[in-house]
CSV table of C-alpha atoms and ligand atoms in Angstrom, one decimal:
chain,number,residue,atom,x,y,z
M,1,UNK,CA,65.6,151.5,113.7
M,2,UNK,CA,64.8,150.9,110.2
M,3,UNK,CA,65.5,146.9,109.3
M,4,UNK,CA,67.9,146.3,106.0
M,5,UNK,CA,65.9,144.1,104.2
M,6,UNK,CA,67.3,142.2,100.8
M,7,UNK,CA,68.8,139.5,98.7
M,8,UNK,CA,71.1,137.4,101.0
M,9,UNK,CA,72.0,134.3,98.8
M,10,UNK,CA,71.5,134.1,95.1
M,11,UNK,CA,72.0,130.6,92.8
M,12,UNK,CA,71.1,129.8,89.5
M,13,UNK,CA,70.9,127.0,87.9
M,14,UNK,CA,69.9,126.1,83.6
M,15,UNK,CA,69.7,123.0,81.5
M,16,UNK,CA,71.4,120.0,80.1
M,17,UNK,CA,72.1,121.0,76.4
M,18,UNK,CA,72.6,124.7,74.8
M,19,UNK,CA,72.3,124.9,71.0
M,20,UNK,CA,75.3,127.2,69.6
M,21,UNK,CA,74.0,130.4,67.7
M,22,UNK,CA,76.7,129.2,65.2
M,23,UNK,CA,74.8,126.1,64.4
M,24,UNK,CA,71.7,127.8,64.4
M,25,UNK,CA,73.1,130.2,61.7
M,26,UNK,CA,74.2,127.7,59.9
M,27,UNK,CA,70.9,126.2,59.2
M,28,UNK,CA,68.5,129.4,59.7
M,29,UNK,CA,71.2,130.9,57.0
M,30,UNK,CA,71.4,133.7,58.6
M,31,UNK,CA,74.8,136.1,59.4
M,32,UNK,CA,76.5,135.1,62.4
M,33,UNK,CA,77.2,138.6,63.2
M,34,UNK,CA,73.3,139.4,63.4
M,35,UNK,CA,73.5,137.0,66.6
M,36,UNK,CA,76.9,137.4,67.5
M,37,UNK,CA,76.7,141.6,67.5
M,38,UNK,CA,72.9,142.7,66.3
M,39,UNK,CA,71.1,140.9,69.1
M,40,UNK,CA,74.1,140.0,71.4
M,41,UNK,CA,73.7,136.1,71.8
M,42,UNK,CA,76.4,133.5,71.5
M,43,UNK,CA,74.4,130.3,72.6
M,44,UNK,CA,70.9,129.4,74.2
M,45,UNK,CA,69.8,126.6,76.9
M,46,UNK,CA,67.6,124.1,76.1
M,47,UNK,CA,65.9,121.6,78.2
M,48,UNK,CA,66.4,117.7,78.1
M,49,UNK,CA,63.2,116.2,78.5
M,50,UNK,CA,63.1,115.2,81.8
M,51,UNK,CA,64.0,119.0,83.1
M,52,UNK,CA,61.8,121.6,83.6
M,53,UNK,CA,60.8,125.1,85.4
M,54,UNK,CA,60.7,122.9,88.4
M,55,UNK,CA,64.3,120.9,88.1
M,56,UNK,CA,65.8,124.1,87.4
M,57,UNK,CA,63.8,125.8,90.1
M,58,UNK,CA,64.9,122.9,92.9
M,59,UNK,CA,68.6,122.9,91.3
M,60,UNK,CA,69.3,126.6,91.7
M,61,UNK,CA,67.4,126.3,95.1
M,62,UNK,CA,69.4,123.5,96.7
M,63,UNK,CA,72.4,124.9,97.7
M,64,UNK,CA,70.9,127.9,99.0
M,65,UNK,CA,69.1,126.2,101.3
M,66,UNK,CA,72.2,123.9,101.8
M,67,UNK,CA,74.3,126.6,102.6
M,68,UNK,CA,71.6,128.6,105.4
M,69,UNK,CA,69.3,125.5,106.1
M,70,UNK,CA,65.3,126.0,105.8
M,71,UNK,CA,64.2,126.8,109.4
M,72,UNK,CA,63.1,130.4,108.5
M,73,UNK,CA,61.8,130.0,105.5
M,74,UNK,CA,57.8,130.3,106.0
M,75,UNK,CA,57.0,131.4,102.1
M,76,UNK,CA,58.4,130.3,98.5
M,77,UNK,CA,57.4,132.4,96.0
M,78,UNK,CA,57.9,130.8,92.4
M,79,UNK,CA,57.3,133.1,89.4
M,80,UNK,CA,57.2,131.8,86.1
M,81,UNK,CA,55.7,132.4,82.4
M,82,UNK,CA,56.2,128.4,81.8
M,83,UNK,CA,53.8,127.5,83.9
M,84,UNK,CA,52.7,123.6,83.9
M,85,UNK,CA,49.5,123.4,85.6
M,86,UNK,CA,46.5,126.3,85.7
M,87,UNK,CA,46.0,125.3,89.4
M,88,UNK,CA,49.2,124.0,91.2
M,89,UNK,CA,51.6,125.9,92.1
M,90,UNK,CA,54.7,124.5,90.7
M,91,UNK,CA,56.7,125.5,93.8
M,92,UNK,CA,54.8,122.9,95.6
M,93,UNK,CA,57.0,120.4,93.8
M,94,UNK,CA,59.9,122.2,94.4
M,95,UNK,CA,59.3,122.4,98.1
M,96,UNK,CA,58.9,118.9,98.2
M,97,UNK,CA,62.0,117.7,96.0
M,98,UNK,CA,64.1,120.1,98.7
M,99,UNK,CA,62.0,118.4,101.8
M,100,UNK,CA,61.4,122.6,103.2
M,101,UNK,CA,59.0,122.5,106.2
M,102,UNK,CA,55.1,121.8,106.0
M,103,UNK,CA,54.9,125.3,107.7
M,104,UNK,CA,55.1,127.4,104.3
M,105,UNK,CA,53.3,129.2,102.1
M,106,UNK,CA,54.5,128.2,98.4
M,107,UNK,CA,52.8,130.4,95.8
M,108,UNK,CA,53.6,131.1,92.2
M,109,UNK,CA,53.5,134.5,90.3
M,110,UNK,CA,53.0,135.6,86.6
M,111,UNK,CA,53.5,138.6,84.8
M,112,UNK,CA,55.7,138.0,81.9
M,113,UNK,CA,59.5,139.0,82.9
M,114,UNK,CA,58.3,141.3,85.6
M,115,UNK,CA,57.1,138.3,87.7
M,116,UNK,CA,60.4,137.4,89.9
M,117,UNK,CA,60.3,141.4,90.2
M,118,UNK,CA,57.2,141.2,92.1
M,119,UNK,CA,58.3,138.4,94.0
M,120,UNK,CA,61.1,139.9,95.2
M,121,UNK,CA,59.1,143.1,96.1
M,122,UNK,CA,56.1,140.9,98.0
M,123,UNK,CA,58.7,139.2,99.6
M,124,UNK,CA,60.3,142.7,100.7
M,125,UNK,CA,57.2,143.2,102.6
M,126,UNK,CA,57.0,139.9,104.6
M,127,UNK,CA,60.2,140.0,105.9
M,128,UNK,CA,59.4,144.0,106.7
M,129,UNK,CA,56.5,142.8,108.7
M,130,UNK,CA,58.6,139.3,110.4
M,131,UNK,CA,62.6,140.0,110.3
M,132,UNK,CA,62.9,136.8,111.6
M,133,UNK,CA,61.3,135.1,108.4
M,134,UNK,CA,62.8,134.5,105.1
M,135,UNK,CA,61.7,134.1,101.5
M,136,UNK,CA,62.8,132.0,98.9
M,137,UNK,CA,61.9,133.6,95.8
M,138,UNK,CA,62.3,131.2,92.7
M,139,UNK,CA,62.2,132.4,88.7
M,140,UNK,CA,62.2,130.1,86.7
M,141,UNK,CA,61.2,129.8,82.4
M,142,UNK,CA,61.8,128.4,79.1
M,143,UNK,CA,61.9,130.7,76.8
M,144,UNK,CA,60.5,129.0,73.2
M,145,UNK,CA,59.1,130.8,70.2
M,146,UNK,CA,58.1,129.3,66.9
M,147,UNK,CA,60.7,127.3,64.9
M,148,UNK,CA,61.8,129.3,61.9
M,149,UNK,CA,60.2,132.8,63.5
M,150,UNK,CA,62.1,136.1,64.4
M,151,UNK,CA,62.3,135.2,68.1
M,152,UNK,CA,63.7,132.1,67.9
M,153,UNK,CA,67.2,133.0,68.3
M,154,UNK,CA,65.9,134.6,71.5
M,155,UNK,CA,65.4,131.4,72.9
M,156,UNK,CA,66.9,130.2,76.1
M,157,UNK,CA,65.6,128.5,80.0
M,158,UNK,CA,67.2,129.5,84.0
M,159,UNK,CA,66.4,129.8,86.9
M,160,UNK,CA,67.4,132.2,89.4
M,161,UNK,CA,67.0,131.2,93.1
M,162,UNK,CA,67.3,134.1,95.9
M,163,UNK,CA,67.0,134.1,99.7
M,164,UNK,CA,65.1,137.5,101.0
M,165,UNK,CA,66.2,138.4,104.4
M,166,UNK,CA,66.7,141.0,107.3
M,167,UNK,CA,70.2,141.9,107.1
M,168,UNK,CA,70.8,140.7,104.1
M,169,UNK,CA,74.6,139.4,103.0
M,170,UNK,CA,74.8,140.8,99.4
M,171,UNK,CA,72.7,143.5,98.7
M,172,UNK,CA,70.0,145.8,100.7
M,173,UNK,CA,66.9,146.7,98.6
M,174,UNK,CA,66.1,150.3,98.5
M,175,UNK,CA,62.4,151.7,99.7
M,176,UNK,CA,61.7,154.0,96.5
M,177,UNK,CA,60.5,151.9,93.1
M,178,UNK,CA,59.2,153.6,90.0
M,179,UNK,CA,56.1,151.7,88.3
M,180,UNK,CA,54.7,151.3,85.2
M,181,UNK,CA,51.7,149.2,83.7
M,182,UNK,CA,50.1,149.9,80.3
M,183,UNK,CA,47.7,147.4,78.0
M,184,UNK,CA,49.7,146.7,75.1
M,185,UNK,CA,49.8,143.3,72.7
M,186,UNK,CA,54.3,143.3,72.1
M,187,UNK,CA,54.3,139.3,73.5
M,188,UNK,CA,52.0,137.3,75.0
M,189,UNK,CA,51.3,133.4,75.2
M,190,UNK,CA,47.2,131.6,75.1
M,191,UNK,CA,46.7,129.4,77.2
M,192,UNK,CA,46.3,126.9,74.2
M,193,UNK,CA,49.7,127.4,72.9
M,194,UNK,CA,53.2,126.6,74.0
M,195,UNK,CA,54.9,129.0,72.3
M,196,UNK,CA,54.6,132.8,72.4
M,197,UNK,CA,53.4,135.4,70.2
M,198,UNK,CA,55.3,138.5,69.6
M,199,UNK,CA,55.9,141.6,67.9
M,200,UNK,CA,59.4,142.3,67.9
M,201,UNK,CA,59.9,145.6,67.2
M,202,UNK,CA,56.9,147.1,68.9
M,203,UNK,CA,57.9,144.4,72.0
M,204,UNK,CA,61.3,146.7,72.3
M,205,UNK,CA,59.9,150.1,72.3
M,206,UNK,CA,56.9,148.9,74.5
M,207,UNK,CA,59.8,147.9,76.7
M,208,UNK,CA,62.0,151.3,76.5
M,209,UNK,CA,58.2,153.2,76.5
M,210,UNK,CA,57.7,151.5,79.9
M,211,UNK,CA,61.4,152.3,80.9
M,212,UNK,CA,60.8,156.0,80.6
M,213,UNK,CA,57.6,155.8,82.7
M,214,UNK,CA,59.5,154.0,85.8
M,215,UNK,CA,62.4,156.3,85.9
M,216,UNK,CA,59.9,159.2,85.9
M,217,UNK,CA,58.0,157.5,88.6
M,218,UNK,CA,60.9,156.5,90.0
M,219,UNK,CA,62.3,160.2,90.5
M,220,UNK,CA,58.5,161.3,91.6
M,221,UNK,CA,59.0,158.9,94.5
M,222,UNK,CA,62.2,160.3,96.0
M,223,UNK,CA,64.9,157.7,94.1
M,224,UNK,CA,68.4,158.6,93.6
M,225,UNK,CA,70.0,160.8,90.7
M,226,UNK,CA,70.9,158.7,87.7
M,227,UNK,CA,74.3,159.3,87.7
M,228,UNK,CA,74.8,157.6,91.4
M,229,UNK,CA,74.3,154.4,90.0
M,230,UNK,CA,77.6,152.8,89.9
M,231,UNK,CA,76.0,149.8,87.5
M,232,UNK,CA,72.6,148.9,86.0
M,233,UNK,CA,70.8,145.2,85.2
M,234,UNK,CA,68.3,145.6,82.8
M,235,UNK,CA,66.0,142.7,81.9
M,236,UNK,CA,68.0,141.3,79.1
M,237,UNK,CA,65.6,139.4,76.5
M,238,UNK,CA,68.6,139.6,74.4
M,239,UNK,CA,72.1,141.3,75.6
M,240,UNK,CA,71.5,144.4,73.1
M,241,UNK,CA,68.9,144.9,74.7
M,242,UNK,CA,70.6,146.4,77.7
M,243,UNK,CA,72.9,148.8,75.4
M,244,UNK,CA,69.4,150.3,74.0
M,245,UNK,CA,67.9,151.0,77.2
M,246,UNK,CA,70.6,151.9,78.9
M,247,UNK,CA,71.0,154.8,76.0
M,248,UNK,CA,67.3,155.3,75.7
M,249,UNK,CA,67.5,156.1,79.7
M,250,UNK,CA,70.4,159.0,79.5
M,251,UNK,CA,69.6,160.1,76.3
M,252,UNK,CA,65.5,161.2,77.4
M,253,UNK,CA,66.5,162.6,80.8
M,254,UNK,CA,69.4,164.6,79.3
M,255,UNK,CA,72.7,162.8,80.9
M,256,UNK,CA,75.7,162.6,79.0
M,257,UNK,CA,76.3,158.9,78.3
M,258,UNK,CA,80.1,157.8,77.5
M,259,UNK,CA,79.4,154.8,75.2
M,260,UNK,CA,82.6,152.8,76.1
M,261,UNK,CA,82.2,153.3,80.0
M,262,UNK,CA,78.8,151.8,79.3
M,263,UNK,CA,80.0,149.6,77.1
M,264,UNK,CA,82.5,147.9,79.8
M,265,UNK,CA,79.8,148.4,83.0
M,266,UNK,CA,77.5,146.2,80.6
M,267,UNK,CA,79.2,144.4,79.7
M,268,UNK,CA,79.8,142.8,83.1
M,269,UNK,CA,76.0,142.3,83.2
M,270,UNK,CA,75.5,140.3,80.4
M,271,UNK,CA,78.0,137.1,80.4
M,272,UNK,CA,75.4,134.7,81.9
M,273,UNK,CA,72.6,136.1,79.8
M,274,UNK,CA,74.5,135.8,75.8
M,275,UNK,CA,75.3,132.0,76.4
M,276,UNK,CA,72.0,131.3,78.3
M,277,UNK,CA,69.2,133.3,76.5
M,278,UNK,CA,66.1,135.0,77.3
M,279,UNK,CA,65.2,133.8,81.0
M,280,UNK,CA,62.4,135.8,80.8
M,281,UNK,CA,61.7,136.0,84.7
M,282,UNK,CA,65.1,135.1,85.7
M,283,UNK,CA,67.1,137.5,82.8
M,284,UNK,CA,67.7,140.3,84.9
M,285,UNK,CA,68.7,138.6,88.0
M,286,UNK,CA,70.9,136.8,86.0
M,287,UNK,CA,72.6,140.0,84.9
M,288,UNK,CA,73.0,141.0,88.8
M,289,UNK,CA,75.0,137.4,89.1
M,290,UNK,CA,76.8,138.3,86.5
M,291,UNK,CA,77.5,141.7,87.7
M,292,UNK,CA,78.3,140.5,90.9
M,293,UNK,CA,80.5,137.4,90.1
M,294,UNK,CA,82.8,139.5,87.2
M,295,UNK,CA,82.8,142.7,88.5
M,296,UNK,CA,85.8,143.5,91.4
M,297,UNK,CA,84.5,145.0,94.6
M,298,UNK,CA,81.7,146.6,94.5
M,299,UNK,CA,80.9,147.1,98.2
M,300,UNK,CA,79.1,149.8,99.1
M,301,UNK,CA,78.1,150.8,95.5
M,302,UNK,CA,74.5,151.6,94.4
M,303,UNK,CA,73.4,149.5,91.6
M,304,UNK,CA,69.9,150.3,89.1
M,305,UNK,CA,67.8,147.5,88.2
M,306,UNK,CA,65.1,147.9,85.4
M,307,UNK,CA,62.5,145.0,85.3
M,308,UNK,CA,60.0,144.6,82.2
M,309,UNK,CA,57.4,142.0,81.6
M,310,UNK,CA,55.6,142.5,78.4
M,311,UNK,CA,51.8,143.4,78.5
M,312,UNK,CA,53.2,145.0,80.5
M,313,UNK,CA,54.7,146.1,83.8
M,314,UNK,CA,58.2,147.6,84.2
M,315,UNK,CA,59.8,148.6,87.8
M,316,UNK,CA,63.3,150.4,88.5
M,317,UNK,CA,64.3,150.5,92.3
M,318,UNK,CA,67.6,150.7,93.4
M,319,UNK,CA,69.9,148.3,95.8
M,320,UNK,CA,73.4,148.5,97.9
M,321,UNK,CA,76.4,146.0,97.7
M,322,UNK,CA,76.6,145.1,101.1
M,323,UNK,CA,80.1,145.0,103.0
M,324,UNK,CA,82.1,141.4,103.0
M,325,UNK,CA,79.5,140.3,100.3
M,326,UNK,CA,82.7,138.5,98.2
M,327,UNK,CA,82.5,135.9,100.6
M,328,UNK,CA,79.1,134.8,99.4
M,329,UNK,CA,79.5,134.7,96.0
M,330,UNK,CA,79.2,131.5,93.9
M,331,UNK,CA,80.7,132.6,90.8
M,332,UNK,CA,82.8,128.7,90.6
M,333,UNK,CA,79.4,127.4,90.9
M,334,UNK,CA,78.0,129.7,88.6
M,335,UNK,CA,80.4,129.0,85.5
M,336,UNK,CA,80.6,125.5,86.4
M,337,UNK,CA,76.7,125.5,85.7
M,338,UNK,CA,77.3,126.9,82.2
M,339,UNK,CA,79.8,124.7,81.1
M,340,UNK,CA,78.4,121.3,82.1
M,341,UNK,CA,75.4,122.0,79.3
M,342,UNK,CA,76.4,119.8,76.4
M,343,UNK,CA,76.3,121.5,72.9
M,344,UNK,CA,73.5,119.5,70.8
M,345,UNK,CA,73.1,120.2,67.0
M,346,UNK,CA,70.7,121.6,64.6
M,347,UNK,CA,68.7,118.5,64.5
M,348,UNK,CA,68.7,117.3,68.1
M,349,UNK,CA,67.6,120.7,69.1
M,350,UNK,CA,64.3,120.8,66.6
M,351,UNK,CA,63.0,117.4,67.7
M,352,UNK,CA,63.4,118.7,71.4
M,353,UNK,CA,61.7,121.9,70.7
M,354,UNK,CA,59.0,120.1,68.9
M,355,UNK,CA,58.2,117.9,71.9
M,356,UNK,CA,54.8,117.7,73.7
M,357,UNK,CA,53.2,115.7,76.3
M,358,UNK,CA,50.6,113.1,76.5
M,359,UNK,CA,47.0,114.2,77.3
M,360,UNK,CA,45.6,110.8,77.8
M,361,UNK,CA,46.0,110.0,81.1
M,362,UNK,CA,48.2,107.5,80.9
M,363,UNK,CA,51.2,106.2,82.4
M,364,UNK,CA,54.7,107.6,80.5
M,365,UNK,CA,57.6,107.7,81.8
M,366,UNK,CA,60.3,110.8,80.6
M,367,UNK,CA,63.7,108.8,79.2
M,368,UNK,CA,66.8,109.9,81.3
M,369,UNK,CA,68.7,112.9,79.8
M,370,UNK,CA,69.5,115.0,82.3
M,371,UNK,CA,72.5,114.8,84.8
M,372,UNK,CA,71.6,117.4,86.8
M,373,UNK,CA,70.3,116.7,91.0
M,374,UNK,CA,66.0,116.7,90.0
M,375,UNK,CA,64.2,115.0,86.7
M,376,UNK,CA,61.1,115.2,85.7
M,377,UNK,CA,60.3,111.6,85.8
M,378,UNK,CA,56.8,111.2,84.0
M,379,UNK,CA,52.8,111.8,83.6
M,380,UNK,CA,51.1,109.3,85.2
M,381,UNK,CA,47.0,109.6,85.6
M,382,UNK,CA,47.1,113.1,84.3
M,383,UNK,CA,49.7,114.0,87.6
M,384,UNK,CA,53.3,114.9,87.2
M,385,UNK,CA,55.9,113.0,88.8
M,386,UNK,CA,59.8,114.6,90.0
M,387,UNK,CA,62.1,112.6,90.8
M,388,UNK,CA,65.7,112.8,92.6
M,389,UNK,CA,68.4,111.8,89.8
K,401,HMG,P1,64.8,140.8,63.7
K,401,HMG,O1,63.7,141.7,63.3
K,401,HMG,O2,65.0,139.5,62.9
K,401,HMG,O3,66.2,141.5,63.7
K,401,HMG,O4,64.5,140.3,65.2
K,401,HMG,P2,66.6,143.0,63.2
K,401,HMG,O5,66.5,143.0,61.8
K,401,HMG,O6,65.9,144.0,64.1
K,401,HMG,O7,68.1,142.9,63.6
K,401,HMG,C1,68.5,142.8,64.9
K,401,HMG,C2,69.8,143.6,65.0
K,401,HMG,O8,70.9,142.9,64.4
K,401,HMG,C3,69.8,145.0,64.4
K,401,HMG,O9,70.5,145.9,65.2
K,401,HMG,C4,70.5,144.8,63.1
K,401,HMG,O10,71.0,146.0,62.5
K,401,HMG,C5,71.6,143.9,63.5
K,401,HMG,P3,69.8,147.2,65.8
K,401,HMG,O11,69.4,148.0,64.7
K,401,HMG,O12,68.6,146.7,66.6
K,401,HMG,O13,70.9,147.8,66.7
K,401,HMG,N1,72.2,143.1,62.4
K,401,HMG,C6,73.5,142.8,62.3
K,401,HMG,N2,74.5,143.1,63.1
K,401,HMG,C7,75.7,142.7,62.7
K,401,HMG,N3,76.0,141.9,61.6
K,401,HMG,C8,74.9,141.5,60.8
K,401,HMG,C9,73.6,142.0,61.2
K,401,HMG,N4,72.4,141.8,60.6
K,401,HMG,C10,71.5,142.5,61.4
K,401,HMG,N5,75.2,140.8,59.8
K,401,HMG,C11,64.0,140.7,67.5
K,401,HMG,C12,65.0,140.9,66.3
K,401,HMG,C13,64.7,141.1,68.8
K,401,HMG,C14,62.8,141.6,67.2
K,401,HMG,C15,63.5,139.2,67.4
K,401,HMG,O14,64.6,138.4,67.8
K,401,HMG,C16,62.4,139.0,68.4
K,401,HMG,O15,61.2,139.1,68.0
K,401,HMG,N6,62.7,138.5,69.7
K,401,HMG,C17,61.7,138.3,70.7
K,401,HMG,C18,61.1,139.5,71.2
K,401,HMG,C19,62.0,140.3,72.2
K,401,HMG,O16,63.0,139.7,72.6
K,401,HMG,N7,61.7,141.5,72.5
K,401,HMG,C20,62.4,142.3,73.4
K,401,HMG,C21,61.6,143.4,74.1
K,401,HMG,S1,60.2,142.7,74.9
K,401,HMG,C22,60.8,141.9,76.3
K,401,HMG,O17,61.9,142.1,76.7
K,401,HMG,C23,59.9,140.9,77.0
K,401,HMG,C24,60.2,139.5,76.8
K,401,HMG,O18,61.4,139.1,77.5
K,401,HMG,C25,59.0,138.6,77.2
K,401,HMG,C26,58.4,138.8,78.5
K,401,HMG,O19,58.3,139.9,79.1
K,401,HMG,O20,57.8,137.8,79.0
K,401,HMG,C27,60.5,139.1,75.3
């Protein structure tokens, strides 16, 4: 007998402040309906200073591992573009802050967006080969682009924490994926700079490009017909995003598209992603919460999920709703973590974005900001230091 294998908990968790696209417009100058309507955003996350991928990361973990208790998890996998040391693995920290056994593998992933993708899909495998195992797969980013630039509206930090399991409790990962890599320049980030570079427009049709090689791919391997899909998560960089690839999708294989059943079925997707921002790992398992917690029942229904990581790697697979998954969901949780963020202005936000750490070895401590469970305490001898609020 084939074993189910697939996402049994999901929790996510963001930051202390969010930075209204209102008060942005009113100091970039800019229409509010370009944010509001063009790109689809209403407000963006941004981190105190003492939070970071790994708070966010050990918050959106905790009450998973609350909830089933870590005796069968033997691997994390943390996948992040933010990453905070060439070496460490940040999930080390975050195994520690949530005291998960010595007998683990903790690794961390990058690919751009597509990362928690590939976590999800390694992770697929280990439970394959184990059923008695389980994964905790972490994404985890901060999204930040130049002050001033195209992309900063874009802006915006989560983290998405899911357990990977053998009879999973909310939704069964199908076999068949459709994959695409190609070498192209649309975003990327040095290794000398803390911001990223991009190309806007090119970045979007890299991205629908990309889509149109996994869903050919996707149908080589055996996948299902488009139309089965009852929903679809895209990675959302921005919400619009979704609407443009959802089009791009029907319109190139020839389906008929009603634009206001896809404008409701998106719209379901996307209410975590326009008042958090680009996620970058984490977007388009943030639309799946969203899906999942707004949505009524879906049990049973096959849902599409496109992944895209710029550079780039794309992957559509499909998944199943499992039976009594209602049960599971965390949706009070879930909205509870978007309105705790406290709304910080224009100001506030650019001396925050313009933050950078102390190379010289010394010892700083990080001033309290946060509220949230895990704070990023300090530098101290060039080593980081997390503490438990
Ligand atoms: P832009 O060039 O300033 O904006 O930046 P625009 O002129 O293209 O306008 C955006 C939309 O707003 C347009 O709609 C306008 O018509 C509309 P569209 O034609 O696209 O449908 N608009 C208005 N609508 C209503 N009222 C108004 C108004 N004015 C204009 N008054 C861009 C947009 C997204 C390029 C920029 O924000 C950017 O560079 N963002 C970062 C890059 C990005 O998000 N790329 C997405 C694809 S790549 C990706 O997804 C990967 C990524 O997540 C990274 C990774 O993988 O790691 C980014």
């Amino acid at each position: 007998m084939t074993t189910s294998v697939g996402i049994h908990d999901l929790s996510f968790a963001t930051t202390e402040f969010v930075l209204p696209h209102t008060e942005l417009a009113a100091h970039t100058g800019v229409d509010i309906g370009k944010y509001h309507i063009g790109i689809g955003q209403r407000s963006m996350s941004i981190p105190a200073l003492d939070e970071d991928i790994v708070t966010m990361a050990a918050t959106a973990a905790a009450p998973i591992v609350e909830r089933w208790g870590a005796d069968r998890i033997r691997t994390v996998v943390l996948a992040t573009e933010t990453s905070i040391d060439q070496s460490k693995a940040a999930g080390i920290y975050v195994h520690s802050l949530l005291n998960l056994p010595p007998s683990t593998r903790v690794v961390e992933l990058k690919q751009a967006c597509y990362a928690g993708t590939a976590g999800l899909q390694f992770a697929m495998g280990l439970v394959h080969r184990d059923p008695t195992q389980q994964v905790l797969v972490i994404a985890t980013d901060v999204s930040r682009y130049d002050l001033d630039s195209a992309g900063e509206s874009t802006q915006g930090a989560a983290a998405v924490a899911m357990l990977v399991s053998a009879d999973p409790a909310l939704i069964r990962i199908e076999p068949q994926s459709g994959l695409h890599t190609s070498d192209v320049m649309d975003f990327w980030r040095p290794n000398y700079r803390s911001t990223a570079l991009v190309a806007g427009q090119e970045s979007i049709s890299a991205y629908l490009q990309a889509l149109e090689g996994v869903w050919k791919d996707y149908t080589e391997q055996g996948g299902r017909p488009l139309p089965e899909f009852a929903a679809f998560c895209y990675h959302q960089p921005f919400t619009k995003m979704a609407t443009k690839a959802h089009r791009h999708l029907f319109n190139t294989t020839g389906h008929d598209l009603d634009e206001d059943q896809m404008t409701a079925m998106l719209r379901l997707t996307t209410a975590y992603n326009e008042v958090l921002g680009n996620s970058y790992t984490a977007s388009m398992y943030l639309a799946l919460a969203s899906l999942l917690d707004h949505a009524g029942d879906l049990t049973d229904q096959p849902i599409a999920f496109a992944s895209y990581g710029s550079g780039c790697v794309a992957e559509f697979f499909g998944g199943t709703v499992v039976p009594g998954y209602l049960e599971h969901l965390r949706t009070d949780g879930h909205q509870a973590v978007v309105e705790r963020r406290r709304s910080i202005d224009h100001h506030t936000y650019r001396t925050l974005h313009g933050r950078s750490l102390p190379e010289d070895g010394g010892h700083h401590l990080t001033p309290k900001q946060t509220t949230g469970p895990f704070r990023f305490a300090g530098l101290s001898g060039h080593k980081r230091l997390y503490e438990h609020s």
